[in-house]
PDB file of C-alpha atoms in Angstrom:
ATOM      1  CA  LEU A   1     -63.253  -3.319 -22.688  1.00 47.00           C
ATOM      2  CA  SER A   2     -63.734   0.375 -23.351  1.00 49.00           C
ATOM      3  CA  ASN A   3     -66.077   1.353 -26.153  1.00 56.00           C
ATOM      4  CA  ASP A   4     -64.101   4.490 -27.045  1.00 68.00           C
ATOM      5  CA  PRO A   5     -63.168   4.113 -29.821  1.00 80.00           C
ATOM      6  CA  PRO A   6     -65.548   1.309 -30.895  1.00 87.00           C
ATOM      7  CA  LEU A   7     -64.066  -2.179 -31.119  1.00 88.00           C
ATOM      8  CA  PRO A   8     -64.186  -2.480 -34.954  1.00 88.00           C
ATOM      9  CA  GLU A   9     -62.126   0.706 -35.242  1.00 91.00           C
ATOM     10  CA  ARG A  10     -59.596  -0.576 -32.715  1.00 91.00           C
ATOM     11  CA  VAL A  11     -59.290  -3.839 -34.647  1.00 91.00           C
ATOM     12  CA  VAL A  12     -58.565  -1.909 -37.849  1.00 92.00           C
ATOM     13  CA  ARG A  13     -55.912   0.162 -36.092  1.00 93.00           C
ATOM     14  CA  ILE A  14     -54.285  -2.938 -34.593  1.00 93.00           C
ATOM     15  CA  LEU A  15     -54.074  -4.733 -37.946  1.00 94.00           C
ATOM     16  CA  ALA A  16     -52.886  -1.615 -39.764  1.00 94.00           C
ATOM     17  CA  GLY A  17     -50.280  -0.947 -37.099  1.00 93.00           C
ATOM     18  CA  LEU A  18     -48.678  -4.335 -37.740  1.00 93.00           C
ATOM     19  CA  VAL A  19     -47.533  -3.111 -41.167  1.00 93.00           C
ATOM     20  CA  GLU A  20     -46.781   0.553 -40.424  1.00 91.00           C
ATOM     21  CA  SER A  21     -50.152   1.752 -41.730  1.00 94.00           C
ATOM     22  CA  ASN A  22     -52.692   4.032 -40.079  1.00 92.00           C
ATOM     23  CA  ALA A  23     -55.666   3.386 -42.375  1.00 94.00           C
ATOM     24  CA  GLY A  24     -58.077   0.584 -43.003  1.00 95.00           C
ATOM     25  CA  VAL A  25     -61.592  -0.775 -43.314  1.00 96.00           C
ATOM     26  CA  ILE A  26     -63.465  -3.687 -41.821  1.00 95.00           C
ATOM     27  CA  TRP A  27     -66.472  -5.675 -43.029  1.00 95.00           C
ATOM     28  CA  ILE A  28     -68.379  -8.082 -40.772  1.00 94.00           C
ATOM     29  CA  GLN A  29     -70.857 -10.762 -41.806  1.00 92.00           C
ATOM     30  CA  ASP A  30     -74.447  -9.662 -41.300  1.00 90.00           C
ATOM     31  CA  GLU A  31     -77.605 -11.689 -40.669  1.00 87.00           C
ATOM     32  CA  LYS A  32     -78.055 -12.307 -44.414  1.00 91.00           C
ATOM     33  CA  GLY A  33     -74.535 -13.703 -44.780  1.00 91.00           C
ATOM     34  CA  ASN A  34     -73.228 -10.673 -46.655  1.00 95.00           C
ATOM     35  CA  TYR A  35     -70.287  -8.649 -45.371  1.00 95.00           C
ATOM     36  CA  ALA A  36     -71.312  -5.169 -44.273  1.00 93.00           C
ATOM     37  CA  LEU A  37     -68.919  -2.284 -43.780  1.00 94.00           C
ATOM     38  CA  LYS A  38     -68.497  -1.557 -40.073  1.00 92.00           C
ATOM     39  CA  THR A  39     -65.973   1.245 -39.999  1.00 92.00           C
ATOM     40  CA  THR A  40     -63.314   3.076 -41.977  1.00 93.00           C
ATOM     41  CA  VAL A  41     -60.195   4.631 -40.455  1.00 94.00           C
ATOM     42  CA  ASN A  42     -58.438   7.496 -42.232  1.00 94.00           C
ATOM     43  CA  LEU A  43     -60.087   6.588 -45.533  1.00 91.00           C
ATOM     44  CA  ALA A  44     -62.930   8.331 -47.347  1.00 87.00           C
ATOM     45  CA  ALA A  45     -66.377   6.741 -47.106  1.00 80.00           C
ATOM     46  CA  PRO A  46     -66.876   4.426 -50.091  1.00 81.00           C
ATOM     47  CA  LYS A  47     -69.709   4.378 -52.610  1.00 83.00           C
ATOM     48  CA  PHE A  48     -70.106   0.608 -52.213  1.00 85.00           C
ATOM     49  CA  THR A  49     -70.333  -0.762 -48.675  1.00 89.00           C
ATOM     50  CA  THR A  50     -71.334  -4.436 -48.916  1.00 94.00           C
ATOM     51  CA  ILE A  51     -69.498  -7.531 -50.123  1.00 95.00           C
ATOM     52  CA  ASP A  52     -71.959 -10.213 -51.238  1.00 94.00           C
ATOM     53  CA  ALA A  53     -71.920 -13.612 -49.594  1.00 93.00           C
ATOM     54  CA  ASP A  54     -71.503 -15.249 -53.012  1.00 93.00           C
ATOM     55  CA  ALA A  55     -68.784 -12.875 -54.236  1.00 95.00           C
ATOM     56  CA  GLU A  56     -65.740 -14.553 -55.725  1.00 95.00           C
ATOM     57  CA  ILE A  57     -63.490 -13.206 -52.972  1.00 96.00           C
ATOM     58  CA  THR A  58     -65.616 -14.792 -50.222  1.00 95.00           C
ATOM     59  CA  ARG A  59     -65.352 -18.178 -51.963  1.00 93.00           C
ATOM     60  CA  PHE A  60     -61.601 -17.596 -52.330  1.00 94.00           C
ATOM     61  CA  PHE A  61     -61.169 -16.935 -48.609  1.00 94.00           C
ATOM     62  CA  ARG A  62     -63.296 -19.928 -47.663  1.00 89.00           C
ATOM     63  CA  GLU A  63     -60.809 -22.106 -49.515  1.00 89.00           C
ATOM     64  CA  LYS A  64     -57.528 -20.336 -48.664  1.00 88.00           C
ATOM     65  CA  GLU A  65     -56.347 -18.370 -45.660  1.00 88.00           C
ATOM     66  CA  TRP A  66     -54.362 -16.042 -47.865  1.00 92.00           C
ATOM     67  CA  ILE A  67     -53.661 -12.380 -47.343  1.00 94.00           C
ATOM     68  CA  ILE A  68     -54.093 -10.586 -50.646  1.00 95.00           C
ATOM     69  CA  ASP A  69     -51.438  -8.006 -51.488  1.00 94.00           C
ATOM     70  CA  LEU A  70     -53.245  -5.645 -53.859  1.00 95.00           C
ATOM     71  CA  GLN A  71     -49.997  -4.179 -55.169  1.00 92.00           C
ATOM     72  CA  GLU A  72     -48.881  -7.681 -56.103  1.00 93.00           C
ATOM     73  CA  TYR A  73     -52.342  -8.464 -57.468  1.00 94.00           C
ATOM     74  CA  ARG A  74     -52.287  -5.440 -59.765  1.00 93.00           C
ATOM     75  CA  ALA A  75     -48.852  -6.411 -61.036  1.00 93.00           C
ATOM     76  CA  ASP A  76     -49.670 -10.101 -61.521  1.00 94.00           C
ATOM     77  CA  PRO A  77     -53.365 -11.026 -61.071  1.00 92.00           C
ATOM     78  CA  ILE A  78     -52.649 -14.541 -62.341  1.00 92.00           C
ATOM     79  CA  LYS A  79     -50.921 -15.253 -59.026  1.00 91.00           C
ATOM     80  CA  TYR A  80     -54.375 -14.902 -57.456  1.00 92.00           C
ATOM     81  CA  ASN A  81     -56.109 -16.898 -60.206  1.00 89.00           C
ATOM     82  CA  LEU A  82     -57.469 -13.686 -61.783  1.00 91.00           C
ATOM     83  CA  LEU A  83     -59.589 -13.161 -58.681  1.00 94.00           C
ATOM     84  CA  GLU A  84     -62.287 -10.514 -59.077  1.00 94.00           C
ATOM     85  CA  ILE A  85     -61.955  -7.807 -56.411  1.00 95.00           C
ATOM     86  CA  PRO A  86     -65.414  -6.489 -55.409  1.00 94.00           C
ATOM     87  CA  ASP A  87     -66.266  -2.815 -55.813  1.00 94.00           C
ATOM     88  CA  ALA A  88     -66.558  -2.383 -52.043  1.00 94.00           C
ATOM     89  CA  ILE A  89     -62.808  -3.061 -51.816  1.00 94.00           C
ATOM     90  CA  SER A  90     -61.529  -1.682 -55.125  1.00 93.00           C
ATOM     91  CA  SER A  91     -63.246   1.655 -54.395  1.00 91.00           C
ATOM     92  CA  PHE A  92     -60.399   2.308 -51.939  1.00 93.00           C
ATOM     93  CA  PRO A  93     -57.429   3.246 -54.157  1.00 91.00           C
ATOM     94  CA  GLU A  94     -55.198   3.384 -51.058  1.00 92.00           C
ATOM     95  CA  GLY A  95     -55.998  -0.238 -50.202  1.00 93.00           C
ATOM     96  CA  TRP A  96     -53.028  -2.569 -49.770  1.00 95.00           C
ATOM     97  CA  LEU A  97     -53.686  -5.822 -47.860  1.00 96.00           C
ATOM     98  CA  ILE A  98     -56.972  -7.713 -47.760  1.00 97.00           C
ATOM     99  CA  ILE A  99     -57.014  -9.791 -44.581  1.00 96.00           C
ATOM    100  CA  PRO A 100     -59.598 -12.526 -43.986  1.00 95.00           C
ATOM    101  CA  LEU A 101     -61.039 -12.699 -40.472  1.00 95.00           C
ATOM    102  CA  TYR A 102     -61.873 -16.225 -39.374  1.00 93.00           C
ATOM    103  CA  LEU A 103     -63.948 -17.395 -36.449  1.00 89.00           C
ATOM    104  CA  ASP A 104     -62.756 -20.988 -36.142  1.00 85.00           C
ATOM    105  CA  ASN A 105     -63.051 -22.116 -39.772  1.00 85.00           C
ATOM    106  CA  GLU A 106     -65.793 -19.702 -40.797  1.00 90.00           C
ATOM    107  CA  LEU A 107     -65.148 -16.457 -42.684  1.00 93.00           C
ATOM    108  CA  TYR A 108     -66.485 -13.913 -40.176  1.00 93.00           C
ATOM    109  CA  GLY A 109     -65.255 -10.775 -41.886  1.00 93.00           C
ATOM    110  CA  MET A 110     -62.578  -9.044 -43.927  1.00 95.00           C
ATOM    111  CA  ALA A 111     -60.240  -6.161 -43.270  1.00 96.00           C
ATOM    112  CA  LEU A 112     -58.496  -3.887 -45.740  1.00 96.00           C
ATOM    113  CA  VAL A 113     -55.278  -2.193 -44.623  1.00 96.00           C
ATOM    114  CA  GLY A 114     -54.202   0.987 -46.359  1.00 94.00           C
ATOM    115  CA  THR A 115     -50.838   1.696 -47.955  1.00 92.00           C
ATOM    116  CA  PRO A 116     -48.177   2.175 -45.238  1.00 90.00           C
ATOM    117  CA  TYR A 117     -46.674   5.584 -44.545  1.00 81.00           C
ATOM    118  CA  ALA A 118     -43.178   4.063 -45.006  1.00 77.00           C
ATOM    119  CA  LYS A 119     -42.043   1.367 -47.412  1.00 81.00           C
ATOM    120  CA  VAL A 120     -42.467  -2.049 -45.821  1.00 83.00           C
ATOM    121  CA  GLU A 121     -41.148  -5.386 -47.065  1.00 85.00           C
ATOM    122  CA  LEU A 122     -43.235  -8.294 -45.822  1.00 88.00           C
ATOM    123  CA  ASN A 123     -42.059 -11.880 -45.375  1.00 87.00           C
ATOM    124  CA  TRP A 124     -43.783 -15.069 -44.265  1.00 87.00           C
ATOM    125  CA  GLU A 125     -43.248 -14.194 -40.583  1.00 90.00           C
ATOM    126  CA  ASN A 126     -45.138 -10.929 -41.071  1.00 90.00           C
ATOM    127  CA  PHE A 127     -48.001 -12.745 -42.768  1.00 91.00           C
ATOM    128  CA  ASP A 128     -48.129 -15.396 -40.034  1.00 92.00           C
ATOM    129  CA  LEU A 129     -48.283 -12.672 -37.367  1.00 93.00           C
ATOM    130  CA  ILE A 130     -51.071 -10.899 -39.229  1.00 93.00           C
ATOM    131  CA  ARG A 131     -53.066 -14.157 -39.455  1.00 91.00           C
ATOM    132  CA  VAL A 132     -52.661 -14.847 -35.726  1.00 92.00           C
ATOM    133  CA  VAL A 133     -53.645 -11.301 -34.723  1.00 92.00           C
ATOM    134  CA  ALA A 134     -56.550 -11.369 -37.194  1.00 91.00           C
ATOM    135  CA  ARG A 135     -57.944 -14.517 -35.579  1.00 90.00           C
ATOM    136  CA  GLN A 136     -57.523 -13.135 -32.054  1.00 89.00           C
ATOM    137  CA  THR A 137     -59.187  -9.827 -32.858  1.00 90.00           C
ATOM    138  CA  CYS A 138     -61.946 -11.670 -34.714  1.00 88.00           C
ATOM    139  CA  ASN A 139     -62.701 -13.574 -31.508  1.00 86.00           C
ATOM    140  CA  LEU A 140     -63.079 -10.237 -29.707  1.00 86.00           C
ATOM    141  CA  LEU A 141     -65.457  -8.977 -32.393  1.00 86.00           C
ATOM    142  CA  ALA A 142     -67.549 -12.138 -32.218  1.00 83.00           C
ATOM    143  CA  GLN A 143     -67.719 -12.002 -28.405  1.00 85.00           C
ATOM    144  CA  ALA A 144     -68.823  -8.365 -28.484  1.00 76.00           C
ATOM    145  CA  ASP A 145     -71.440  -9.163 -31.126  1.00 73.00           C
ATOM    146  CA  ALA A 146     -72.744 -12.087 -29.046  1.00 69.00           C
ATOM    147  CA  GLN A 147     -72.987  -9.844 -25.969  1.00 71.00           C
ATOM    148  CA  ASN A 148     -74.874  -7.205 -27.963  1.00 67.00           C
ATOM    149  CA  ARG A 149     -77.282  -9.832 -29.306  1.00 65.00           C
ATOM    150  CA  LEU A 150     -77.859 -11.192 -25.799  1.00 62.00           C
ATOM    151  CA  SER A 151     -78.439  -7.690 -24.445  1.00 60.00           C
ATOM    152  CA  ARG A 152     -80.972  -6.951 -27.200  1.00 65.00           C
ATOM    153  CA  ALA A 153     -82.718 -10.279 -26.560  1.00 60.00           C
ATOM    154  CA  MET A 154     -82.934  -9.547 -22.827  1.00 67.00           C
ATOM    155  CA  GLN A 155     -84.281  -6.066 -23.513  1.00 66.00           C
ATOM    156  CA  PHE A 156     -86.871  -7.506 -25.900  1.00 66.00           C
ATOM    157  CA  GLU A 157     -87.908 -10.074 -23.276  1.00 66.00           C
ATOM    158  CA  ALA A 158     -88.213  -7.350 -20.624  1.00 63.00           C
ATOM    159  CA  VAL A 159     -90.338  -5.205 -22.944  1.00 66.00           C
ATOM    160  CA  SER A 160     -92.512  -8.201 -23.813  1.00 68.00           C
ATOM    161  CA  LYS A 161     -93.112  -8.975 -20.133  1.00 71.00           C
ATOM    162  CA  ALA A 162     -93.867  -5.343 -19.322  1.00 67.00           C
ATOM    163  CA  SER A 163     -96.274  -5.178 -22.265  1.00 73.00           C
ATOM    164  CA  ALA A 164     -98.051  -8.327 -21.074  1.00 72.00           C
ATOM    165  CA  PHE A 165     -98.524  -6.809 -17.603  1.00 70.00           C
ATOM    166  CA  MET A 166     -99.803  -3.540 -19.068  1.00 75.00           C
ATOM    167  CA  VAL A 167    -102.244  -5.329 -21.368  1.00 78.00           C
ATOM    168  CA  HIS A 168    -103.521  -7.325 -18.388  1.00 72.00           C
ATOM    169  CA  ASP A 169    -104.023  -4.152 -16.336  1.00 76.00           C
ATOM    170  CA  LEU A 170    -105.785  -2.400 -19.208  1.00 79.00           C
ATOM    171  CA  LYS A 171    -108.108  -5.348 -19.751  1.00 82.00           C
ATOM    172  CA  THR A 172    -108.984  -5.284 -16.032  1.00 79.00           C
ATOM    173  CA  LEU A 173    -109.711  -1.551 -16.159  1.00 79.00           C
ATOM    174  CA  ILE A 174    -111.783  -1.919 -19.315  1.00 83.00           C
ATOM    175  CA  ALA A 175    -113.805  -4.702 -17.685  1.00 81.00           C
ATOM    176  CA  GLN A 176    -114.453  -2.553 -14.600  1.00 77.00           C
ATOM    177  CA  LEU A 177    -115.463   0.505 -16.623  1.00 82.00           C
ATOM    178  CA  SER A 178    -117.591  -1.581 -18.984  1.00 83.00           C
ATOM    179  CA  LEU A 179    -119.478  -3.001 -16.010  1.00 81.00           C
ATOM    180  CA  LEU A 180    -120.115   0.520 -14.727  1.00 80.00           C
ATOM    181  CA  VAL A 181    -121.392   1.674 -18.118  1.00 83.00           C
ATOM    182  CA  LYS A 182    -123.617  -1.402 -18.384  1.00 81.00           C
ATOM    183  CA  ASN A 183    -125.233  -0.748 -14.990  1.00 80.00           C
ATOM    184  CA  ALA A 184    -125.244   3.060 -15.073  1.00 80.00           C
ATOM    185  CA  HIS A 185    -128.699   3.440 -16.652  1.00 78.00           C
ATOM    186  CA  ARG A 186    -130.263   1.049 -14.166  1.00 80.00           C
ATOM    187  CA  HIS A 187    -128.631   2.506 -11.032  1.00 78.00           C
ATOM    188  CA  ARG A 188    -128.139   6.173 -11.930  1.00 75.00           C
ATOM    189  CA  ASP A 189    -130.501   7.234  -9.116  1.00 78.00           C
ATOM    190  CA  ASN A 190    -128.696   5.088  -6.519  1.00 82.00           C
ATOM    191  CA  PRO A 191    -126.294   7.339  -4.520  1.00 83.00           C
ATOM    192  CA  ALA A 192    -124.224   4.346  -3.390  1.00 81.00           C
ATOM    193  CA  PHE A 193    -123.736   3.260  -7.015  1.00 81.00           C
ATOM    194  CA  VAL A 194    -122.774   6.796  -8.043  1.00 80.00           C
ATOM    195  CA  ASP A 195    -120.217   6.970  -5.227  1.00 80.00           C
ATOM    196  CA  ASP A 196    -118.824   3.574  -6.245  1.00 81.00           C
ATOM    197  CA  MET A 197    -118.707   4.672  -9.903  1.00 80.00           C
ATOM    198  CA  ILE A 198    -116.740   7.820  -9.005  1.00 84.00           C
ATOM    199  CA  THR A 199    -114.301   5.831  -6.856  1.00 84.00           C
ATOM    200  CA  THR A 200    -113.820   3.186  -9.553  1.00 82.00           C
ATOM    201  CA  THR A 201    -113.361   5.832 -12.283  1.00 85.00           C
ATOM    202  CA  GLU A 202    -110.809   7.736 -10.187  1.00 84.00           C
ATOM    203  CA  HIS A 203    -108.911   4.503  -9.601  1.00 82.00           C
ATOM    204  CA  ALA A 204    -108.990   3.716 -13.334  1.00 82.00           C
ATOM    205  CA  VAL A 205    -107.701   7.198 -14.203  1.00 84.00           C
ATOM    206  CA  ARG A 206    -104.819   6.884 -11.711  1.00 82.00           C
ATOM    207  CA  LYS A 207    -103.970   3.426 -12.984  1.00 79.00           C
ATOM    208  CA  MET A 208    -103.962   4.496 -16.633  1.00 79.00           C
ATOM    209  CA  SER A 209    -101.926   7.619 -15.796  1.00 81.00           C
ATOM    210  CA  ASN A 210     -99.345   5.425 -14.089  1.00 79.00           C
ATOM    211  CA  LEU A 211     -99.247   3.150 -17.142  1.00 75.00           C
ATOM    212  CA  VAL A 212     -98.707   6.129 -19.453  1.00 77.00           C
ATOM    213  CA  ASP A 213     -95.913   7.449 -17.187  1.00 77.00           C
ATOM    214  CA  HIS A 214     -94.310   4.004 -17.196  1.00 72.00           C
ATOM    215  CA  ILE A 215     -94.428   3.829 -21.001  1.00 69.00           C
ATOM    216  CA  ARG A 216     -93.008   7.344 -21.419  1.00 70.00           C
ATOM    217  CA  LYS A 217     -90.262   7.023 -18.801  1.00 67.00           C
ATOM    218  CA  PRO A 218     -87.680   5.118 -20.946  1.00 54.00           C
ATOM    219  CA  ALA A 219     -88.027   7.685 -23.745  1.00 47.00           C
ATOM    220  CA  ASP A 220     -87.695  10.568 -21.268  1.00 50.00           C
ATOM    221  CA  ASP A 221     -84.576   8.988 -19.725  1.00 52.00           C
ATOM    222  CA  ASN A 222     -82.896   8.837 -23.151  1.00 46.00           C
ATOM    223  CA  GLN A 223     -83.363  12.542 -23.846  1.00 45.00           C
TER     224      GLN A 223
END
């Protein structure tokens, strides 16, 4: 899949397009269980960006796979059991539909679709389609997240292995140079020792220079 635009933005556009809208927001569960804002499309950046894991709306969605119509909610909040809408969502005055995103039976995220650019009447078929598309796109988000986590883990493992090799080489060089320093006073007048010391020191300098180049190379490549 192409990363231009990023997947969360494409998911927002897909869901919004189902109801003749071109605006929306998406929140995805983070490592702490809260729901962090991932992207906004054609909506101003909000003051509040996170929906708490223990927010009333997250408990609501864990019990019911409902799509919340905010226009209907404002007209008759009792229909939604006087549900408290978190600031991260209510800070978007153009918000219209709150769509839960499920991965199997777990609430993986939430999407907010903005008011459509033309009047749209929704029926149960529309809502069923939105639920199906929401689940499918949620699977894509979860797969991409899993791939990113795996990639980061592999990079961390590679860095750890490289670090272990570098530490080993440095310890070897330190041991060699320490031995030279220890014996230098005793053998300073021995030409063979001096020649060996110069050769060993030159080797150590080359080795450490190569290690420094190896450490700096990734940073230079990213510039």
